[in-house]
Coordinates of C-alpha atoms and ligand atoms in Angstrom, one line a residue:
M1 CA 0.0 0.7 0.0
M2 CA 1.6 3.4 -1.1
D3 CA 1.7 6.0 1.1
K4 CA 1.2 8.9 -1.7
Y5 CA 0.9 9.6 -5.6
Y6 CA 4.0 12.2 -6.9
D7 CA 4.4 12.9 -10.9
A8 CA 7.5 13.0 -9.7
V9 CA 10.0 11.2 -7.4
I10 CA 13.8 12.9 -7.1
V11 CA 16.4 10.8 -6.0
G12 CA 19.1 13.0 -4.3
A13 CA 18.4 16.9 -3.3
G14 CA 22.2 18.4 -5.0
T15 CA 22.2 20.5 -8.2
A16 CA 20.9 18.1 -10.3
G17 CA 17.4 16.9 -8.2
L18 CA 17.5 21.1 -6.8
Q19 CA 17.4 22.3 -10.7
A20 CA 14.8 19.7 -12.3
A21 CA 12.9 20.3 -9.1
L22 CA 12.6 24.0 -10.0
M23 CA 11.4 23.0 -13.9
L24 CA 8.9 20.5 -12.6
G25 CA 7.8 23.3 -9.9
R26 CA 7.6 25.9 -12.4
S27 CA 4.7 23.1 -14.4
R28 CA 2.8 22.8 -11.8
R29 CA 4.4 19.0 -11.2
R30 CA 4.3 17.3 -7.8
T31 CA 6.9 16.7 -7.1
L32 CA 8.7 15.1 -3.8
V33 CA 12.5 15.7 -3.7
L34 CA 14.0 13.7 -1.5
D35 CA 18.4 13.6 -0.3
G36 CA 20.1 11.6 2.3
G37 CA 22.6 13.0 2.9
A38 CA 25.8 15.7 2.2
P39 CA 26.5 16.5 -1.6
R40 CA 29.5 15.1 -3.5
N41 CA 31.2 19.0 -2.7
A42 CA 30.7 18.5 0.8
P43 CA 34.3 18.7 1.6
A44 CA 34.8 21.7 0.5
E45 CA 35.1 25.1 1.4
H46 CA 34.1 26.6 -1.0
A47 CA 32.4 25.6 -4.8
H48 CA 34.1 28.0 -7.5
G49 CA 32.9 27.9 -11.7
L50 CA 29.3 29.0 -11.0
F51 CA 27.6 32.0 -12.8
T52 CA 27.0 33.9 -10.3
R53 CA 28.5 31.8 -7.1
D54 CA 31.9 31.8 -7.7
G55 CA 32.7 30.7 -4.7
A56 CA 30.0 30.3 -2.5
P57 CA 30.0 27.3 0.8
P58 CA 28.3 24.2 -1.1
G59 CA 25.9 24.0 1.9
E60 CA 25.1 27.2 1.0
L61 CA 23.8 26.7 -2.8
L62 CA 22.1 24.4 -1.7
Q63 CA 20.1 26.4 1.4
L64 CA 19.7 28.9 -1.8
G65 CA 18.5 26.2 -4.2
K66 CA 15.6 25.1 -1.9
R67 CA 15.0 28.5 -0.9
D68 CA 14.0 28.7 -5.0
L69 CA 11.8 26.1 -4.5
E70 CA 9.5 27.3 -1.7
A71 CA 7.9 29.0 -3.9
Y72 CA 6.4 26.5 -5.9
P73 CA 3.3 24.6 -3.7
S74 CA 3.5 21.0 -6.1
V75 CA 6.8 20.8 -4.4
E76 CA 7.9 18.5 -2.1
V77 CA 11.9 18.5 0.1
R78 CA 12.1 16.3 2.6
E79 CA 15.4 14.2 3.9
G80 CA 14.8 10.5 3.9
L81 CA 17.1 8.1 2.1
V82 CA 15.9 6.0 -0.6
T83 CA 16.6 2.4 -0.5
G84 CA 14.8 0.6 -3.7
A85 CA 12.9 1.3 -6.2
S86 CA 11.1 -1.1 -8.5
G87 CA 7.9 -1.1 -11.5
A88 CA 7.8 0.9 -14.6
D89 CA 7.2 4.0 -16.5
G90 CA 3.5 5.8 -15.2
D91 CA 3.8 3.3 -12.3
F92 CA 8.1 3.9 -9.7
E93 CA 7.4 2.3 -6.2
V94 CA 9.9 3.7 -4.2
A95 CA 10.6 2.8 -0.5
L96 CA 12.2 5.0 2.0
D97 CA 14.0 4.3 5.1
G98 CA 11.9 4.4 7.9
G99 CA 9.3 1.8 5.9
E100 CA 6.9 4.2 3.8
T101 CA 6.7 3.5 0.4
V102 CA 5.5 6.1 -2.3
G103 CA 4.6 6.5 -5.9
A104 CA 5.6 8.1 -8.7
R105 CA 4.7 8.4 -12.0
K106 CA 7.9 9.2 -12.8
L107 CA 11.8 8.9 -11.6
L108 CA 15.1 10.9 -11.7
I109 CA 17.9 9.3 -10.4
S110 CA 19.7 12.9 -9.3
S111 CA 22.2 11.2 -5.6
G112 CA 25.4 11.5 -7.4
V113 CA 28.3 9.5 -7.3
V114 CA 31.0 8.6 -4.3
D115 CA 34.7 8.6 -5.0
V116 CA 36.8 6.1 -3.5
M117 CA 39.8 6.9 -1.6
P118 CA 43.1 4.8 -2.2
D119 CA 44.4 3.5 0.5
V120 CA 47.0 5.5 0.6
P121 CA 47.3 7.6 4.6
G122 CA 46.9 11.2 4.8
F123 CA 44.9 11.0 1.2
A124 CA 41.4 10.8 2.4
E125 CA 41.9 13.8 5.3
A126 CA 43.2 15.8 2.6
W127 CA 40.2 15.8 0.0
G128 CA 38.9 18.6 -1.5
R129 CA 40.9 20.7 0.6
G130 CA 45.4 19.8 -0.9
I131 CA 43.8 17.3 -3.0
H132 CA 42.2 18.2 -5.8
H133 CA 40.1 15.8 -8.7
C134 CA 39.0 19.1 -10.9
P135 CA 41.8 22.5 -12.8
Y136 CA 38.1 24.6 -12.5
C137 CA 36.9 24.7 -9.9
H138 CA 40.3 24.5 -7.1
G139 CA 43.2 25.1 -9.6
W140 CA 42.9 29.4 -9.9
E141 CA 43.0 28.8 -5.8
V142 CA 46.8 27.4 -6.5
R143 CA 48.6 29.3 -9.4
D144 CA 51.9 29.5 -10.0
R145 CA 51.7 26.5 -6.8
P146 CA 54.2 24.1 -6.4
L147 CA 51.7 21.0 -7.3
A148 CA 51.3 17.3 -8.9
V149 CA 49.8 15.6 -10.7
L150 CA 48.4 12.1 -10.0
A151 CA 47.6 9.6 -13.2
D152 CA 47.5 6.8 -15.0
G153 CA 47.2 6.1 -19.1
P154 CA 45.7 8.1 -21.2
M155 CA 45.1 10.5 -18.5
I156 CA 49.1 11.4 -17.5
M157 CA 49.6 13.5 -20.7
H158 CA 45.6 14.9 -20.4
R159 CA 46.0 16.1 -16.7
V160 CA 49.8 17.6 -17.5
T161 CA 48.1 19.7 -20.5
L162 CA 45.4 20.6 -18.7
I163 CA 47.6 21.8 -14.9
R164 CA 51.1 22.6 -16.2
N165 CA 48.6 26.1 -17.7
L166 CA 47.9 26.9 -13.7
S167 CA 52.0 26.1 -12.6
R168 CA 54.7 24.9 -14.0
D169 CA 56.9 24.6 -10.5
L170 CA 54.4 20.7 -11.5
V171 CA 55.4 17.6 -11.2
M172 CA 54.1 14.0 -12.3
L173 CA 53.6 10.9 -10.4
T174 CA 52.0 7.6 -11.2
D175 CA 52.1 5.5 -7.7
G176 CA 54.2 2.7 -9.6
S177 CA 51.4 2.1 -12.8
E178 CA 53.4 2.0 -15.6
I179 CA 53.9 5.1 -18.3
S180 CA 54.8 4.8 -22.0
D181 CA 57.6 6.1 -23.6
E182 CA 56.2 8.2 -25.9
D183 CA 54.9 10.0 -22.4
R184 CA 57.8 10.0 -21.1
E185 CA 59.5 11.2 -23.6
K186 CA 57.0 14.2 -23.9
L187 CA 57.3 15.1 -19.7
E188 CA 61.0 15.2 -20.7
I189 CA 60.4 17.5 -23.3
L190 CA 57.8 19.9 -21.0
G191 CA 60.0 20.0 -18.3
V192 CA 57.9 18.4 -15.8
P193 CA 59.8 15.9 -13.0
L194 CA 58.6 12.4 -13.9
H195 CA 57.7 10.4 -10.3
E196 CA 56.9 7.0 -10.5
Q197 CA 57.6 5.1 -6.8
K198 CA 55.6 4.2 -5.1
I199 CA 53.2 6.4 -2.2
S200 CA 53.5 6.0 1.4
R201 CA 51.3 8.9 2.8
I202 CA 50.6 12.5 1.7
E203 CA 51.6 15.4 5.1
G204 CA 50.1 17.9 5.2
D205 CA 47.7 20.1 8.1
A206 CA 44.2 18.2 8.0
E207 CA 43.0 20.7 10.4
A208 CA 43.9 23.8 7.8
G209 CA 43.0 21.5 5.1
R210 CA 46.6 22.1 3.6
L211 CA 49.2 20.1 2.1
T212 CA 51.9 19.7 3.2
G213 CA 54.2 17.5 0.7
I214 CA 54.4 13.4 -0.6
V215 CA 56.6 11.1 0.7
F216 CA 57.4 7.6 -1.6
E217 CA 58.0 4.0 -0.1
D218 CA 61.6 4.0 -1.0
G219 CA 61.5 8.1 2.1
E220 CA 61.9 10.0 -0.6
A221 CA 59.9 13.3 0.9
L222 CA 58.9 16.3 -2.4
A223 CA 57.3 19.1 -0.6
R224 CA 54.4 20.2 -2.7
E225 CA 51.5 22.5 -1.9
A226 CA 48.5 20.7 -3.6
L227 CA 47.9 17.5 -5.3
F228 CA 45.7 16.9 -8.3
A229 CA 44.2 12.9 -8.5
N230 CA 41.4 11.5 -9.9
P231 CA 40.3 8.2 -7.7
P232 CA 37.7 5.6 -9.0
Q233 CA 34.3 6.1 -8.6
R234 CA 30.6 4.8 -7.9
Q235 CA 27.1 5.6 -8.0
R236 CA 26.3 7.1 -5.1
S237 CA 23.1 4.6 -4.7
E238 CA 22.0 1.7 -6.2
L239 CA 19.1 2.8 -7.7
A240 CA 19.9 2.2 -11.2
E241 CA 20.9 -1.5 -10.8
M242 CA 18.0 -2.0 -8.8
L243 CA 15.7 -0.2 -12.0
G244 CA 17.6 -2.8 -14.5
C245 CA 19.7 0.9 -16.2
E246 CA 22.2 0.6 -18.5
I247 CA 25.6 1.6 -16.6
E248 CA 28.4 2.4 -18.1
Y249 CA 32.4 2.6 -18.1
V250 CA 34.5 6.2 -18.9
E251 CA 37.7 4.9 -18.8
M252 CA 39.6 9.3 -18.3
A253 CA 37.0 9.7 -15.9
K254 CA 36.9 5.9 -14.0
S255 CA 33.5 6.7 -13.3
Y256 CA 31.0 4.5 -13.6
V257 CA 27.6 6.2 -15.0
I258 CA 24.7 6.5 -16.3
S259 CA 24.1 5.5 -20.0
T260 CA 21.4 8.5 -21.2
N261 CA 19.9 10.0 -23.4
P262 CA 22.4 13.4 -23.8
M263 CA 19.5 15.2 -24.6
T264 CA 16.6 14.4 -22.0
Q265 CA 19.1 13.0 -19.3
E266 CA 16.2 9.4 -20.4
T267 CA 18.0 6.2 -18.9
T268 CA 17.4 2.8 -21.1
V269 CA 14.5 1.8 -18.8
K270 CA 11.8 4.4 -20.0
G271 CA 10.7 7.4 -17.6
V272 CA 13.6 6.9 -16.1
F273 CA 16.1 9.6 -15.8
A274 CA 19.6 10.4 -15.0
A275 CA 21.4 13.7 -14.4
G276 CA 24.4 15.2 -13.2
D277 CA 26.7 13.5 -11.2
A278 CA 25.4 10.4 -12.0
G279 CA 24.2 10.6 -15.4
R280 CA 27.1 12.3 -16.5
P281 CA 31.2 12.1 -17.3
M282 CA 31.6 15.6 -17.2
Q283 CA 31.4 16.6 -13.8
S284 CA 30.6 19.9 -12.2
L285 CA 28.4 22.4 -9.9
P286 CA 27.2 24.2 -13.8
T287 CA 27.2 20.1 -15.7
A288 CA 24.9 19.7 -12.5
A289 CA 22.2 22.5 -13.2
Y290 CA 22.0 22.0 -16.9
S291 CA 21.7 18.5 -17.1
G292 CA 19.1 19.0 -14.1
A293 CA 17.4 21.7 -15.7
N294 CA 17.3 19.1 -18.9
A295 CA 15.5 16.7 -17.2
G296 CA 13.0 18.2 -15.6
A297 CA 11.9 19.3 -18.9
F298 CA 11.7 16.0 -19.7
M299 CA 10.3 14.4 -17.6
N300 CA 7.0 17.3 -17.3
Y301 CA 6.8 17.4 -21.5
A302 CA 7.0 13.4 -20.7
L303 CA 4.1 13.9 -18.1
A304 CA 2.6 16.1 -20.1
S305 CA 2.3 13.7 -23.3
D306 CA 0.7 10.6 -21.7
D307 CA -2.0 13.2 -20.6
V308 CA -2.6 14.1 -23.6
A309 CA -2.4 10.7 -25.5
L310 CA -5.0 9.2 -22.6
E311 CA -7.6 11.8 -23.3
L312 CA -7.3 11.5 -27.1
A313 CA -7.8 7.6 -26.5
T314 CA -10.3 8.3 -23.6
S315 CA -12.6 10.9 -25.8
I316 CA -11.8 8.2 -29.3
A317 CA -13.3 5.6 -27.7
S318 CA -16.3 7.2 -27.1
Ligands
LIG1 C1 35.9 17.8 -3.3 C2 35.2 18.4 -4.6 C3 34.8 19.8 -4.5 C4 34.5 20.2 -5.7 N1 34.3 21.4 -5.8 C5 33.2 21.5 -7.2 C6 33.8 23.4 -7.4 O1 34.0 24.1 -7.0 N2 33.0 23.8 -8.0 C7 31.8 22.5 -9.2 O2 31.7 22.9 -10.3 N3 32.0 21.3 -9.2 C8 33.1 20.7 -7.9 N4 33.1 19.4 -7.6 C9 32.5 18.6 -8.2 C10 30.7 18.6 -8.3 O3 30.6 19.2 -6.3 C11 29.2 17.8 -8.8 O4 29.4 17.4 -9.5 C12 27.4 18.3 -7.5 O5 28.4 18.1 -6.3 C13 26.6 16.8 -8.6 O6 26.2 17.4 -8.1 P1 25.2 15.8 -8.3 O7 23.1 17.0 -7.9 O8 24.7 15.3 -8.8 O9 24.9 15.5 -7.1 P2 26.1 15.6 -5.2 O10 26.4 16.8 -5.1 O11 26.6 14.6 -5.3 O12 24.1 15.3 -4.8 C14 24.3 14.3 -4.6 C15 22.7 13.9 -3.3 O13 22.0 12.9 -3.1 C16 21.9 12.4 -2.4 N5 21.3 10.7 -2.4 C17 22.5 9.7 -2.4 N6 21.5 8.2 -2.4 C18 20.1 9.1 -2.0 C19 19.7 8.5 -2.0 N7 19.4 6.4 -1.7 N8 18.0 8.4 -1.2 C20 18.1 10.3 -1.0 N9 19.3 10.5 -1.2 C21 20.2 10.4 -1.7 C22 22.9 13.0 -1.5 O14 22.9 12.5 0.3 C23 23.5 13.6 -2.8 O15 22.8 15.5 -1.1 C24 33.6 18.9 -6.7 C25 33.5 18.2 -6.3 C26 34.1 17.5 -5.0 C27 34.8 16.0 -4.8

């Protein structure tokens, strides 16, 4: 027995989910937004690169997003972890922790991803403060400082190409993984020192959010002020798997993202949409807002199309 029925249920009230809810609220859709905790950028003090809000604390952005939704009475935002989902287009059943079940005609998975921290002491503590994943988010703040890049395979030259523009005091770390002769030669020509040893620990002042250096297993220590690294990712929720949505592995981003139609954000399961980091390898606040807006608009269009089709079918039949 379902407790309530909605036009749309949105799983995750991060940037993507809140932006989608705004589109649905403005379309008078009965929408439930459920949120189960912190967004991915919670470890960072400030969020950068977002139009009109450059440098805002991550929590403040979400508060503003939730405040915008207060103008739309058909939208309900609630804390609650979604633990399961089943059903088909037009009739989904969503289970919440605590035992409640709600129904939805359309579903949005905007539950984000988890960055899986490597087993290197000091890494998790420095994540989002002295270790960054994205040059657009926190590169400007460390411009011209002593930097390091940790990467492997095709990411080696990709990351060096990007981060060298921020600082020429740059070293490349491979943490024991193989590097091709071609890339080795390119780094030499570009004047980027290469350290291939395994990393033993990251040093810094976790409380102050500062990174001071990298220590290798052979004992060598390197003084650095910031490290750029992209640990592997997994989906934060298991809903896509539960519903049978196709998930693809993107090697460059070491990420498992839900396959979506790039225009509508609909997944391979009709009526289930995915937006934000969960459904895109290019992950940032502006791209989460963009894909959330697309998802919200096309969920509304799908709902409107279903209504019109039903009305036409009923009138033709009678
Ligand atoms: C350390 C760090 C710093 C970053 N800094 C920047 C920056 O400065 N600028 C920038 O553009 N990008 C930045 N990013 C990237 C940015 O955080 C993401 O691209 C963005 O948060 C994606 O938004 P989202 O809505 O898809 O996911 P999220 O923001 O991760 O939100 C997903 C939400 O879904 C909720 N959720 C998950 N599972 C469930 C469930 N089962 N039930 C209910 N709710 C659930 C989560 O609790 C979370 O609140 C940073 C990333 C990291 C890791």
